[in-house]
Short mmCIF file of C-alpha atoms and ligand atoms in Angstrom, two decimals:
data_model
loop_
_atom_site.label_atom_id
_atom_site.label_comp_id
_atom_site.label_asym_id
_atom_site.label_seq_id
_atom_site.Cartn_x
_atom_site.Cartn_y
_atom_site.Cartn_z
CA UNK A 252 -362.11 -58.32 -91.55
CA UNK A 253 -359.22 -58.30 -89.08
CA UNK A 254 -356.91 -55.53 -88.37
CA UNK A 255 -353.14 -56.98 -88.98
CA UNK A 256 -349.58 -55.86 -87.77
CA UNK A 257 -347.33 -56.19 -90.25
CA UNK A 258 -343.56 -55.99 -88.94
CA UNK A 259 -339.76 -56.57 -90.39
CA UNK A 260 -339.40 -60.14 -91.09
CA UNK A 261 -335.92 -61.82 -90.66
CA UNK A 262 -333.44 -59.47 -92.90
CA UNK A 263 -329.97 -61.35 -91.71
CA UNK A 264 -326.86 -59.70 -90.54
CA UNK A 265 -328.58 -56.16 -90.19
CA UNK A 266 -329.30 -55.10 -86.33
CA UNK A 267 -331.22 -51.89 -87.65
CA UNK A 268 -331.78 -49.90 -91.18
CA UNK A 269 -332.62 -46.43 -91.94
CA UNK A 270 -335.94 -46.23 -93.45
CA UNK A 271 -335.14 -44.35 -96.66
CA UNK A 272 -338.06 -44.95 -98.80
CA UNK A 273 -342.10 -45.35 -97.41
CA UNK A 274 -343.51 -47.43 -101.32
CA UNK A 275 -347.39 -47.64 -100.11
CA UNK A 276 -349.90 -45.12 -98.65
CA UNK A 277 -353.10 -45.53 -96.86
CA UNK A 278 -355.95 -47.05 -98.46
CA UNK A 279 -353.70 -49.24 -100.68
CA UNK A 280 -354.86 -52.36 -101.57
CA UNK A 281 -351.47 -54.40 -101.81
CA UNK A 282 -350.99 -58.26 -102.18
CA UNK A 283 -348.90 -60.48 -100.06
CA UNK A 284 -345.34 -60.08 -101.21
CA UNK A 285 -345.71 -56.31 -102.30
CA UNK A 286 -342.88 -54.30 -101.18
CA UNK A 287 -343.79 -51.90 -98.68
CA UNK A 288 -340.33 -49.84 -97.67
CA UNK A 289 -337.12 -49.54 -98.36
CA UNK A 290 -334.39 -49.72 -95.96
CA UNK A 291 -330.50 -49.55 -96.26
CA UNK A 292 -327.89 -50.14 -94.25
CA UNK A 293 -324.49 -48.66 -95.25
CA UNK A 294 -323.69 -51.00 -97.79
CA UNK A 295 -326.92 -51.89 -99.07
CA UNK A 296 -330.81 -51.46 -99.91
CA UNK A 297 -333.88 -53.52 -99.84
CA UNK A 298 -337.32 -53.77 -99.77
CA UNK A 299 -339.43 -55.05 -97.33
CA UNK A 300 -342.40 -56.86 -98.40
CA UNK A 301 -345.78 -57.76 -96.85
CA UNK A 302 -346.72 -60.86 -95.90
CA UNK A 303 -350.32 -60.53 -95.95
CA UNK A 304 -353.19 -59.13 -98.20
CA UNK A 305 -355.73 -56.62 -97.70
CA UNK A 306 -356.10 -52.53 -97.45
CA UNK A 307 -353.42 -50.20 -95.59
CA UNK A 308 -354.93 -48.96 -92.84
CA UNK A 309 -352.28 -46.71 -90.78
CA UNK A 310 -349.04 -46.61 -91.59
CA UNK A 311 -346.73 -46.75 -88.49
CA UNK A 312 -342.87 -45.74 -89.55
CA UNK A 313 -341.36 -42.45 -91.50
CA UNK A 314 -338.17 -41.94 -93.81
CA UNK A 315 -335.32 -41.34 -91.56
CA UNK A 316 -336.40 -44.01 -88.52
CA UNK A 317 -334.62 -46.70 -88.00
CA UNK A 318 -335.80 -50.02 -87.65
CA UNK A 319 -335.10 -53.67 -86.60
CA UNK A 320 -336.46 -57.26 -87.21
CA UNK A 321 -340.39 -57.82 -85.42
CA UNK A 322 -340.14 -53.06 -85.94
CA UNK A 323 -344.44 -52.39 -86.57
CA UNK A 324 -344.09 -50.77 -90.20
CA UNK A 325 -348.55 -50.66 -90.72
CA UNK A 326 -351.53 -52.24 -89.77
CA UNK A 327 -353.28 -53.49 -92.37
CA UNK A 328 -357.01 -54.84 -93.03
CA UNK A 329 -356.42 -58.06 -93.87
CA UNK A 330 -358.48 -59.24 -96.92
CA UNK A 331 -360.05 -62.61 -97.30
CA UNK A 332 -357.31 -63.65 -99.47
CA UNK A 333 -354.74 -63.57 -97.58
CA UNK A 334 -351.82 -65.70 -98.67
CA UNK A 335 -349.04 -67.25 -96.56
CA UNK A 336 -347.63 -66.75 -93.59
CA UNK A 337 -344.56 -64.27 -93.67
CA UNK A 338 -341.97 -65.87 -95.13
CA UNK A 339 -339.00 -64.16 -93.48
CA UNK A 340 -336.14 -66.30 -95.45
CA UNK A 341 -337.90 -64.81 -98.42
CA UNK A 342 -335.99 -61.40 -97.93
CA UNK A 343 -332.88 -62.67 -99.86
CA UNK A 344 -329.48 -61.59 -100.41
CA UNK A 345 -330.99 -61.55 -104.10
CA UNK A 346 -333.04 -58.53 -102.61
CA UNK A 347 -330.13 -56.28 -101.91
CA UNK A 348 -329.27 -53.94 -104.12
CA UNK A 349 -325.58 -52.68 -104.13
CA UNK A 350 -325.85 -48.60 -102.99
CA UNK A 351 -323.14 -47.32 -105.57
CA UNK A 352 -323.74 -44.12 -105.43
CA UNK A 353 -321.13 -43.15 -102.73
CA UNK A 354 -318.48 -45.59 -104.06
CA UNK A 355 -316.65 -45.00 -106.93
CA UNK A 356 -317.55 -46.58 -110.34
CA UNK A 357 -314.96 -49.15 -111.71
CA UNK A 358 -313.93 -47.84 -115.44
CA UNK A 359 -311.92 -50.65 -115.87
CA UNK A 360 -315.09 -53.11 -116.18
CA UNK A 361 -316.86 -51.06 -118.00
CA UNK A 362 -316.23 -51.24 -121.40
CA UNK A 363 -314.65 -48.21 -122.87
CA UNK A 364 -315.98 -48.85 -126.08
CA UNK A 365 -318.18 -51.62 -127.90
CA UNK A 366 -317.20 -54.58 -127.92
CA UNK A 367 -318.02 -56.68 -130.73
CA UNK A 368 -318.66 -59.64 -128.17
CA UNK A 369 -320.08 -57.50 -125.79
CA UNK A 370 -324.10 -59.00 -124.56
CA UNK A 371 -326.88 -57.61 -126.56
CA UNK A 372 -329.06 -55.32 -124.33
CA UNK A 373 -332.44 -57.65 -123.44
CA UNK A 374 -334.45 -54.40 -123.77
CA UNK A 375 -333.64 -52.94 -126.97
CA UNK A 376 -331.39 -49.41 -126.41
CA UNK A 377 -330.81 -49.58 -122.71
CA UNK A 378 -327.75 -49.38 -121.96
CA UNK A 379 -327.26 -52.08 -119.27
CA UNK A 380 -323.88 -50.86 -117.54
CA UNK A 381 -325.29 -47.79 -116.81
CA UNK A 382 -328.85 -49.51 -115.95
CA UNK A 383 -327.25 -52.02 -113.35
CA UNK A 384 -325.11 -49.11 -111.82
CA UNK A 385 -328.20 -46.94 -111.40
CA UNK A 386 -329.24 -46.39 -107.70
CA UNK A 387 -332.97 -47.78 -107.36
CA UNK A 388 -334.72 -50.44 -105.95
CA UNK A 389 -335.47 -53.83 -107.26
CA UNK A 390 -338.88 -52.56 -107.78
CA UNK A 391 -338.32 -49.76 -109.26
CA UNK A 392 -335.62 -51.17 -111.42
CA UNK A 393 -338.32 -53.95 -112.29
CA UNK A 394 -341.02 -50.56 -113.25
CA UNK A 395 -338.26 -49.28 -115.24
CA UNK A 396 -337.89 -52.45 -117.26
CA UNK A 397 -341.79 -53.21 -117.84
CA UNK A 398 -341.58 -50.10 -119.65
CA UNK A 399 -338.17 -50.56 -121.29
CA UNK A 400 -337.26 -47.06 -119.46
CA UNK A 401 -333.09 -46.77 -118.96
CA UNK A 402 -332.31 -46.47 -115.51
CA UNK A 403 -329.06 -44.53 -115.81
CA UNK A 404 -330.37 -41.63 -117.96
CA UNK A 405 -332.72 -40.65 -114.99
CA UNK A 406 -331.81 -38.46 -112.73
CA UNK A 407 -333.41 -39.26 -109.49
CA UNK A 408 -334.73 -37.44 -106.42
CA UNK A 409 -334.43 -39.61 -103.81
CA UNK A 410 -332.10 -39.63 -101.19
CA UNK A 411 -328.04 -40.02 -102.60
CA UNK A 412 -329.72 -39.87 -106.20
CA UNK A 413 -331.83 -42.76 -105.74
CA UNK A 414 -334.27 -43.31 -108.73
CA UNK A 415 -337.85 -43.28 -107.31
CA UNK A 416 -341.14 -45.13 -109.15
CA UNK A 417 -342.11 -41.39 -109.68
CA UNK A 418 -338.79 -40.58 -111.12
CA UNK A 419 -339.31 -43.12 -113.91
CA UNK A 420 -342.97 -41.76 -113.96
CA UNK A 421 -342.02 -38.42 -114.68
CA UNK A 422 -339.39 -39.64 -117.12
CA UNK A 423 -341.78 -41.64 -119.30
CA UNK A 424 -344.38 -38.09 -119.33
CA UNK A 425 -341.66 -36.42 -120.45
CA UNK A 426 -340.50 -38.41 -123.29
CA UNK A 427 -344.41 -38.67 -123.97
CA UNK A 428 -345.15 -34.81 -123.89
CA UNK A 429 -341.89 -34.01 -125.65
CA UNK A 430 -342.34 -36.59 -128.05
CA UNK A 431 -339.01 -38.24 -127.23
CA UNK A 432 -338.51 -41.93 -126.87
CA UNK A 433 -337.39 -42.63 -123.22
CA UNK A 434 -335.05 -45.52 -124.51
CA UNK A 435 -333.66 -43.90 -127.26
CA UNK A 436 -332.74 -40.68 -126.46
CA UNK A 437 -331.05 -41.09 -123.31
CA UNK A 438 -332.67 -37.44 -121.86
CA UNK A 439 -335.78 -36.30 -121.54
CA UNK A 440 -334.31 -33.30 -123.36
CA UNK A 441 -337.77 -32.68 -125.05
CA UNK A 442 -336.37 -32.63 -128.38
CA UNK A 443 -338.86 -32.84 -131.22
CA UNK A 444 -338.82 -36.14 -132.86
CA UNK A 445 -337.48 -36.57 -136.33
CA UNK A 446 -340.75 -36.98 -138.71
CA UNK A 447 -341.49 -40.81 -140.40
CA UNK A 448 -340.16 -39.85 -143.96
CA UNK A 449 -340.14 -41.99 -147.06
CA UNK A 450 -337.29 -41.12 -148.80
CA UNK A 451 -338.63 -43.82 -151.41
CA UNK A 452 -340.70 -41.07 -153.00
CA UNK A 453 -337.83 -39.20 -153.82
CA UNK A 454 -335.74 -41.86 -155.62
CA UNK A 455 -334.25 -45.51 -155.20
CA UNK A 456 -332.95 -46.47 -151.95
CA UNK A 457 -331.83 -49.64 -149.94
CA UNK A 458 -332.32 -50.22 -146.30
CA UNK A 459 -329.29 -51.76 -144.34
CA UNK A 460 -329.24 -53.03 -140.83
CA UNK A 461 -326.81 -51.16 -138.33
CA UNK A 462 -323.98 -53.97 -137.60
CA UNK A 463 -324.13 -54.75 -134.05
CA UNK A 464 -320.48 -52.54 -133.57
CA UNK A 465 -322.17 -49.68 -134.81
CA UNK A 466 -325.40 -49.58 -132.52
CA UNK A 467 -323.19 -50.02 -129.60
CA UNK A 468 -321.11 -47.18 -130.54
CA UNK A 469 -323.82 -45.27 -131.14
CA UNK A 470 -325.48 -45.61 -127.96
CA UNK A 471 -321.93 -45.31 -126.29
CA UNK A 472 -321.16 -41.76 -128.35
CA UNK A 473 -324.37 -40.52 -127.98
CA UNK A 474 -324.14 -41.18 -123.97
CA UNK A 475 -320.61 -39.10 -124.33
CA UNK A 476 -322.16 -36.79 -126.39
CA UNK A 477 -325.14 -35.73 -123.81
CA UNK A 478 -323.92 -36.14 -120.54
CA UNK A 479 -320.17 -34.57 -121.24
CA UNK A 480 -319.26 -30.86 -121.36
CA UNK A 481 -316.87 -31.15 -124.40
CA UNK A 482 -314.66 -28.38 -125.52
CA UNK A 483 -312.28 -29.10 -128.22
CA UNK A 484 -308.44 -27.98 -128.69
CA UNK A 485 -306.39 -27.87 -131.57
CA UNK A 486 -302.85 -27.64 -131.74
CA UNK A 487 -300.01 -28.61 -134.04
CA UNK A 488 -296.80 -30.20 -133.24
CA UNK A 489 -293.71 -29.78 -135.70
CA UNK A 490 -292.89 -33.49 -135.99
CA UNK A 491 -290.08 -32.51 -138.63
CA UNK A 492 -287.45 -34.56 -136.25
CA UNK A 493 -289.39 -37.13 -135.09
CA UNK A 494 -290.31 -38.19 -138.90
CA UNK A 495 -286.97 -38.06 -139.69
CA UNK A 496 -285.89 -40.51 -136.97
CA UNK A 497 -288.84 -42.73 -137.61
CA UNK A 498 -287.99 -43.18 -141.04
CA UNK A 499 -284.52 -43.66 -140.54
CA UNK A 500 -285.44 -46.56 -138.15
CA UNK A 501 -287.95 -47.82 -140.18
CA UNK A 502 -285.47 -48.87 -142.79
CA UNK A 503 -283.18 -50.49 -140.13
CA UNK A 504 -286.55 -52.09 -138.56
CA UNK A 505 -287.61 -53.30 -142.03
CA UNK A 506 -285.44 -56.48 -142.00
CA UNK A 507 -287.56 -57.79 -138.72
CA UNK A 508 -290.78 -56.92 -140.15
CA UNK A 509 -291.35 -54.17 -137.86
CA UNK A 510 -292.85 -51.09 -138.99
CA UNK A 511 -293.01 -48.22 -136.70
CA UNK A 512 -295.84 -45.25 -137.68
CA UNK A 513 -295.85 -42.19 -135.83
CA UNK A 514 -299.12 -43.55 -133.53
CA UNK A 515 -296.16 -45.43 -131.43
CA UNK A 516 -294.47 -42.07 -130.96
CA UNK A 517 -297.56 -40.00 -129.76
CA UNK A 518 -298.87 -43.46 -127.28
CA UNK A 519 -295.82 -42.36 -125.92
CA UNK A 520 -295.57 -38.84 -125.69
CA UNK A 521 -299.85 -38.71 -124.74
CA UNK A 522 -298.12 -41.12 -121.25
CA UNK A 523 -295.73 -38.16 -120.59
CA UNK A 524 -298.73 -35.80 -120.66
CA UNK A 525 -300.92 -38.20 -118.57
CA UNK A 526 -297.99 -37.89 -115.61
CA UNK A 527 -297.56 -34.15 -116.62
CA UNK A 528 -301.24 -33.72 -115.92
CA UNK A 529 -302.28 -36.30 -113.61
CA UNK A 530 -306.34 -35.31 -113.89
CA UNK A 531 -306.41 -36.20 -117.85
CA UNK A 532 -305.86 -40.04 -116.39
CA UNK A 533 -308.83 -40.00 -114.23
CA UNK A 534 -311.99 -40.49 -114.48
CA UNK A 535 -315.39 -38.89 -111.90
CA UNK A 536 -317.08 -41.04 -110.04
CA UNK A 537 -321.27 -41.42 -110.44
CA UNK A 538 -321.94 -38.67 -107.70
CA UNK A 539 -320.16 -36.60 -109.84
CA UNK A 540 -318.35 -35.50 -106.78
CA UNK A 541 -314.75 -37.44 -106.61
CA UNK A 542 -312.14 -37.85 -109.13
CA UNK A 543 -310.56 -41.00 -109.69
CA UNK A 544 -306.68 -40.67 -110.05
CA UNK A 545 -305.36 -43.26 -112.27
CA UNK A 546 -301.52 -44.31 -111.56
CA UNK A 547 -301.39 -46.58 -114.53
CA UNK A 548 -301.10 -45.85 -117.95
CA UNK A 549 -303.69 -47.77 -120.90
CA UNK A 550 -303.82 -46.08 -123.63
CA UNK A 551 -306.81 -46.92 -126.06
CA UNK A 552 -307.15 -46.89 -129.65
CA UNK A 553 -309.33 -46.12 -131.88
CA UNK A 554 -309.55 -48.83 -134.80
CA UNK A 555 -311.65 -48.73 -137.62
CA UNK A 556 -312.98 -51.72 -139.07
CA UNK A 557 -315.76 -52.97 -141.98
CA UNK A 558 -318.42 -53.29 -138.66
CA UNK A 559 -317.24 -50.30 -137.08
CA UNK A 560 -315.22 -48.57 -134.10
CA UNK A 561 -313.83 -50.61 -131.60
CA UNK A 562 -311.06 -49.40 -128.82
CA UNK A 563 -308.60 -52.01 -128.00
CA UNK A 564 -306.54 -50.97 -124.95
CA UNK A 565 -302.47 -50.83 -124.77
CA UNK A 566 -301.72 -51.68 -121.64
CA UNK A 567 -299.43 -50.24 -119.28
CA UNK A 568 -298.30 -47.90 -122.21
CA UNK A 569 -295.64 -46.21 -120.01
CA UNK A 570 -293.49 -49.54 -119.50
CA UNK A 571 -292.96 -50.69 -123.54
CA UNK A 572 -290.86 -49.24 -126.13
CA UNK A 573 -291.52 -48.08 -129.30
CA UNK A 574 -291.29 -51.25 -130.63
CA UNK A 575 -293.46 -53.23 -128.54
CA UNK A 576 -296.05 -50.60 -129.00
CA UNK A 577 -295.88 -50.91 -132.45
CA UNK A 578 -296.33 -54.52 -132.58
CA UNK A 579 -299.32 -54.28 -130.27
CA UNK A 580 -300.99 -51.74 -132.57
CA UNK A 581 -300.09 -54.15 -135.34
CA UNK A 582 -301.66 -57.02 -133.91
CA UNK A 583 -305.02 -55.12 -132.22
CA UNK A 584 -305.48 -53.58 -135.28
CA UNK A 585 -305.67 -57.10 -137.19
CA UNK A 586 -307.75 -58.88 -134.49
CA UNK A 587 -310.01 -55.64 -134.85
CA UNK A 588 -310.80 -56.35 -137.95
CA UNK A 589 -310.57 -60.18 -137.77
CA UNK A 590 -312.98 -59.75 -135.13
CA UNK A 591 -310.83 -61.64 -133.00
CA UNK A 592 -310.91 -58.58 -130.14
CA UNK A 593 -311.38 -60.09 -126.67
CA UNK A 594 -313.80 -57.62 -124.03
CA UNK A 595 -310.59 -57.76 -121.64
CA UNK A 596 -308.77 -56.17 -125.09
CA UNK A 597 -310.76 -52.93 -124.92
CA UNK A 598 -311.36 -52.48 -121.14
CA UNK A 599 -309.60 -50.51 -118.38
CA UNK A 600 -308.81 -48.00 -120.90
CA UNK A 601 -307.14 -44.17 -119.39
CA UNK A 602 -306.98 -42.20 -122.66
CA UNK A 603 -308.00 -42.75 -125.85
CA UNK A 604 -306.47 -41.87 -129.28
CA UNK A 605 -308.49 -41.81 -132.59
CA UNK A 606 -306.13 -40.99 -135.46
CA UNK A 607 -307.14 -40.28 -138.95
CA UNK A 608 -303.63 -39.62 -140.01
CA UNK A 609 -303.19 -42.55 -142.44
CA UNK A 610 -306.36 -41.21 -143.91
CA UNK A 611 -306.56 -37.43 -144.43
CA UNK A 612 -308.72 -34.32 -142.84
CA UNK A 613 -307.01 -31.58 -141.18
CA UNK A 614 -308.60 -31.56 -137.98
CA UNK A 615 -311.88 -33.16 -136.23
CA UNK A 616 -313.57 -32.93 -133.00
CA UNK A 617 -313.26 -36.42 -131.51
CA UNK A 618 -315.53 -37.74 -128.52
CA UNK A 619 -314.23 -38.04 -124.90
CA UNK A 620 -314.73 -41.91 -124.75
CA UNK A 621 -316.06 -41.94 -120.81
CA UNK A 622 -315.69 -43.10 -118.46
CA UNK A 623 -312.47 -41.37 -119.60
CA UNK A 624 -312.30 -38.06 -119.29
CA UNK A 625 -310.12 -36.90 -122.36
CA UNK A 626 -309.41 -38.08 -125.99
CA UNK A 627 -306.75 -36.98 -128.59
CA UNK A 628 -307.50 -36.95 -132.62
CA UNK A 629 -304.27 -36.98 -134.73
CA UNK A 630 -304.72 -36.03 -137.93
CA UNK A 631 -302.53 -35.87 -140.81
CA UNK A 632 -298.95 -34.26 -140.83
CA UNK A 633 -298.38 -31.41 -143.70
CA UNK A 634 -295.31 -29.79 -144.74
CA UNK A 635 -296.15 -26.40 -144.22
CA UNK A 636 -293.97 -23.06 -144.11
CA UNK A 637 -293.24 -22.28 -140.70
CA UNK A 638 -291.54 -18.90 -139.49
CA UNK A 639 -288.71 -19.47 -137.41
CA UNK A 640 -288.07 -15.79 -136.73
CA UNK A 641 -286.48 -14.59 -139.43
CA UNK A 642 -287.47 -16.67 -142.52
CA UNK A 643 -289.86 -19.54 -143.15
CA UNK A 644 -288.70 -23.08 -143.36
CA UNK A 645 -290.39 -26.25 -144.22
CA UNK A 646 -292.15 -28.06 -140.92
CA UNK A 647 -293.74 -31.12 -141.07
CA UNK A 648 -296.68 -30.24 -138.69
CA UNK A 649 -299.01 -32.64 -136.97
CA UNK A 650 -302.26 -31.76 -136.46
CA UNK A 651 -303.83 -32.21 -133.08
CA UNK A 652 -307.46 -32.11 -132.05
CA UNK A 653 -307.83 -32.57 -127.82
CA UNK A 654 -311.57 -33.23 -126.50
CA UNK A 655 -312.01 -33.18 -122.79
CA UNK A 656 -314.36 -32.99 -120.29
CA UNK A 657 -314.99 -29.83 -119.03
CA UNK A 658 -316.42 -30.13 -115.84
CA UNK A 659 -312.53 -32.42 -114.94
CA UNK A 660 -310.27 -30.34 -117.24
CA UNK A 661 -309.94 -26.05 -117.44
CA UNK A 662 -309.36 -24.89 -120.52
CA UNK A 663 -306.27 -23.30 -119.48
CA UNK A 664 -305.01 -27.18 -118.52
CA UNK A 665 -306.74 -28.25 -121.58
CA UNK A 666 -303.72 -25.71 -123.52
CA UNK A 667 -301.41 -26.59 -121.15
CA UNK A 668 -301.55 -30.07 -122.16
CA UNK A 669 -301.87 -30.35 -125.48
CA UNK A 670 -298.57 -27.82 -125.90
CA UNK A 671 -296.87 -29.99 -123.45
CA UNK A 672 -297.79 -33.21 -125.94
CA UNK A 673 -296.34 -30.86 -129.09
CA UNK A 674 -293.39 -30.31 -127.24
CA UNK A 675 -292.74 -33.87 -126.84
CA UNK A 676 -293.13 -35.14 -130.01
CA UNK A 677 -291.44 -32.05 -131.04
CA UNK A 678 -288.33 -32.95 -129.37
CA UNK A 679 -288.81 -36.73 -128.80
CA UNK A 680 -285.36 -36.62 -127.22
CA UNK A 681 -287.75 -35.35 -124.26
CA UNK A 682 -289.29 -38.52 -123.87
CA UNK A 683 -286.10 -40.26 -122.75
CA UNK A 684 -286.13 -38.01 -119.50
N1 CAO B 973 -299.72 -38.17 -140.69
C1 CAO B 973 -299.23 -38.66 -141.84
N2 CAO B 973 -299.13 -39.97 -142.10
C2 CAO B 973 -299.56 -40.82 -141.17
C3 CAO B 973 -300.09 -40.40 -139.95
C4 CAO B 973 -300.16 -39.00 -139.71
N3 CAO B 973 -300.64 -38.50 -138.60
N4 CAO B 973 -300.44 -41.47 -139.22
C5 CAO B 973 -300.16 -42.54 -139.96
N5 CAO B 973 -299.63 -42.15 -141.14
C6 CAO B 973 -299.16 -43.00 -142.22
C7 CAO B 973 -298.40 -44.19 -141.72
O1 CAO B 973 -297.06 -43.87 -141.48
C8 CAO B 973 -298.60 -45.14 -142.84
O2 CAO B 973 -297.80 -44.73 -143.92
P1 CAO B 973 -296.89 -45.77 -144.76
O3 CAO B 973 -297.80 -46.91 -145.08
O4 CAO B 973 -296.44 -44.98 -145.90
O5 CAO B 973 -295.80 -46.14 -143.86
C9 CAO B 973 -300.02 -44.85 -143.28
O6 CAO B 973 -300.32 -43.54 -142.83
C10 CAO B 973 -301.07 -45.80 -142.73
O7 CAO B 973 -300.98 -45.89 -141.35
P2 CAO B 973 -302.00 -46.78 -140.53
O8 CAO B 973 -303.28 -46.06 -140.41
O9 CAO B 973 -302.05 -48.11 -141.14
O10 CAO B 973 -301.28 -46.98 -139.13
P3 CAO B 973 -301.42 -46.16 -137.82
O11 CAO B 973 -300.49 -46.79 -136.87
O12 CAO B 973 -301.27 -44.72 -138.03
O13 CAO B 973 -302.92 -46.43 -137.33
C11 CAO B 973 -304.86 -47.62 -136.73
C12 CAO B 973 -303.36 -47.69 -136.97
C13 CAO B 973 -305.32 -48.98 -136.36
C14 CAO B 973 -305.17 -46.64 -135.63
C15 CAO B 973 -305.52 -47.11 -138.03
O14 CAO B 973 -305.32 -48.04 -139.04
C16 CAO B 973 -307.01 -46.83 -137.90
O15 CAO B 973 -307.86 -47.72 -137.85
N6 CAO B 973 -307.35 -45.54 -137.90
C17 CAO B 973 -308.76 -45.09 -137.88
C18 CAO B 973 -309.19 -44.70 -136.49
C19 CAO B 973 -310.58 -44.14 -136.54
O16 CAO B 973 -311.45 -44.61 -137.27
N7 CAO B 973 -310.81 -43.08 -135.81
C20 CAO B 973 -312.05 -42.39 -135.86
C21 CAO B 973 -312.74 -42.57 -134.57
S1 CAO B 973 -314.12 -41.54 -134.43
O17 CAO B 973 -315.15 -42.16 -135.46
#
């Protein structure tokens, strides 16, 4: 058995990496091609791999050094099958990973919410945007996928957040010891698992298949629903005017086949908040550590349809009028549930509205649809009596639900904004200013 240096094969444009990750340890027995560090340069990762067999003997480098092309990284006893010579070309740009963790995330190609032509997940419930964004190596990202493990609901210890092969180790012994399954709950939040139950013993029942809308929306909500702080704020706007205006154009808009609800009315009046309150129209990066100021104004919404939620985006609410917000609704909402919705229809979303006002409720607690870090629920108007200091007159009040994100919004700029919104539609002659 010979003793064997095994150095930094050719890794391209990079004069010298940091060392941020040591993936053997001595007495190893590791087959040509197994990665042995990790290195990254400021814009990306990758793993160095060995280009012989046989047992680690010493290893020669540390996390933190810096090293070059021919740098020692161990010696190695090399085993009787050794394979090929070290293939330095073999360290590809297909190696690199990107390092995203100090760079902001881009909302806008994410998809706000599911798209009915979005690509099925190839391992069942993980959620691939937030698995490719994830900050790991390709063999760790590999380890993750063997076991069908989602990258981006670990958080990991490595250096910048990087997700380490013992990060998804202790993930998957987590999910194991508290019984929850590491793909489909998203946290190792040791939660106890819902028991197998029959319900056929208890009477007739009939098993349908989640659409395809639905499971994507559930895994979206669900990722809202864990990772965001949400706190809720109701309000109610006296819409009395605005109503009255609506309908009056209404009839005039009649003869062109336009129909105006109020949705077109509060698009508008939500933009006027969004440049009231510039952090509602922003969304935090990864690191959890920047905010991402939008200056453009897409307002999402929410459309229900026989398969499910979808979010189709109006863009650049903040430069159409009424009218060609109405049409767009219009038109979304048919292609929604034609299923005729394009993925560029429903991305680069800033705010989302979900109203239940052609419907009915009073008020509900809608989910901040994130990357987005604030959502409005309309509900439906009332004619209530409404004391105007000295009697009570008949208001038609809207009913206003506000979810946000706490860790972006204060919930004294949560109140601030939603009584800025009621003040608009209020007084829609505001809107003009
Ligand atoms: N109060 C009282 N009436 C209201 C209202 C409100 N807040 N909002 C709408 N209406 C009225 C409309 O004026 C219309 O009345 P007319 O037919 O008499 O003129 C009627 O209700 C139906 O409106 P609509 O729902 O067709 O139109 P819209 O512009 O309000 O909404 C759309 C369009 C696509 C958002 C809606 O059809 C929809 O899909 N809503 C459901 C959204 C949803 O599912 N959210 C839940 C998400 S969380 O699971």
């Amino acid at each position: 058995m010979s003793m064997k240096e095994i150095t930094v094969p050719d890794i391209g444009d990079f004069d010298s990496v940091e060392i941020i990750e040591i993936l053997v340890t001595v007495g190893d027995q590791i087959e040509a091609e197994d990665s042995l560090i990790t290195v990254e340069s400021d814009k990306a990762s990758m793993e160095i791999p060995s280009s012989d067999a046989g047992i680690v003997k010493e290893i020669k480098v540390s996390i933190g050094d810096d090293i070059a092309q021919g740098g020692l990284i161990l010696l190695l006893e090399a085993s009787a099958s050794k394979i090929a010579e070290p293939a330095p070309s073999e360290v590809t740009q297909e190696d690199l990973v990107s390092v995203e963790t100090t760079k902001a995330p881009e909302p806008e190609k994410q998809a706000p919410a599911p798209a009915p032509t979005q690509k099925p997940s190839p391992t069942a419930n993980v959620d691939e945007v937030t698995f490719s964004k994830s900050y790991a190596s390709p063999s760790v990202r590999k380890f993750a996928r063997e076991l069908g493990v989602d990258l981006g609901a670990i958080s990991g210890t490595g250096r910048k957040n990087r997700v380490l092969r013992d990060d998804v180790k202790g993930f998957v012994k987590s999910a194991l010891s508290g019984g929850v399954s590491p793909t489909t709950q998203g946290t190792p939040l040791g939660i106890t698992p819902l028991p197998e139950i029959d319900f056929s013993q208890f009477g007739n029942i009939e098993t349908q298949a989640l659409s395809k809308i639905n499971k994507l929306t559930g895994q979206f909500l669900h990722r809202s629903w864990l990772t965001v702080p949400h706190v809720t704020q109701f309000d109610e706007a006296d819409i009395t005017e605005m109503e009255a205006f609506r309908k009056q154009m209404g009839k005039e808009m009649e003869r062109d086949g336009i129909k105006i609800t109020p949705l077109a009315f509060i698009i508008q009046a939500v933009v006027a908040a969004l440049k009231e309150f510039p952090r509602f129209n922003s969304a935090l990066d990864n690191s959890g550590e920047n905010l991402i100021l939008k200056s453009y104004y897409n307002v999402g919404v929410a459309v229900d349809t026989p398969d499910g939620l979808v979010v189709p985006v109006i863009r650049d609410a903040d430069k159409k009028s009424l009218v060609q917000i109405s049409q767009e609704i219009r038109e979304f909402a048919g292609k929604a549930r034609d299923k005729k919705l394009k993925p560029s229809d429903m991305q680069g979303g800033c705010f989302t509205i979900s109203s239940l006002g052609g419907i009915g409720g009073t008020q509900f607690t809608p989910i901040v649809n994130t990357p987005e870090v604030a959502i409005l629920g309309v509900s439906r108007s009332k004619m209530q009596p409404e004391w105007n200091g000295s009697e009570f007159e008949p208001r038609l009040m809207l009913p206003l639900s506000l979810s946000y994100d706490h860790r972006v919004i204060d919930g004294a700029d949560g109140a601030r904004f939603i009584t800025y919104l009621g003040k608009m539609l209020s007084d829609i002659r505001r809107l003009l200013v």
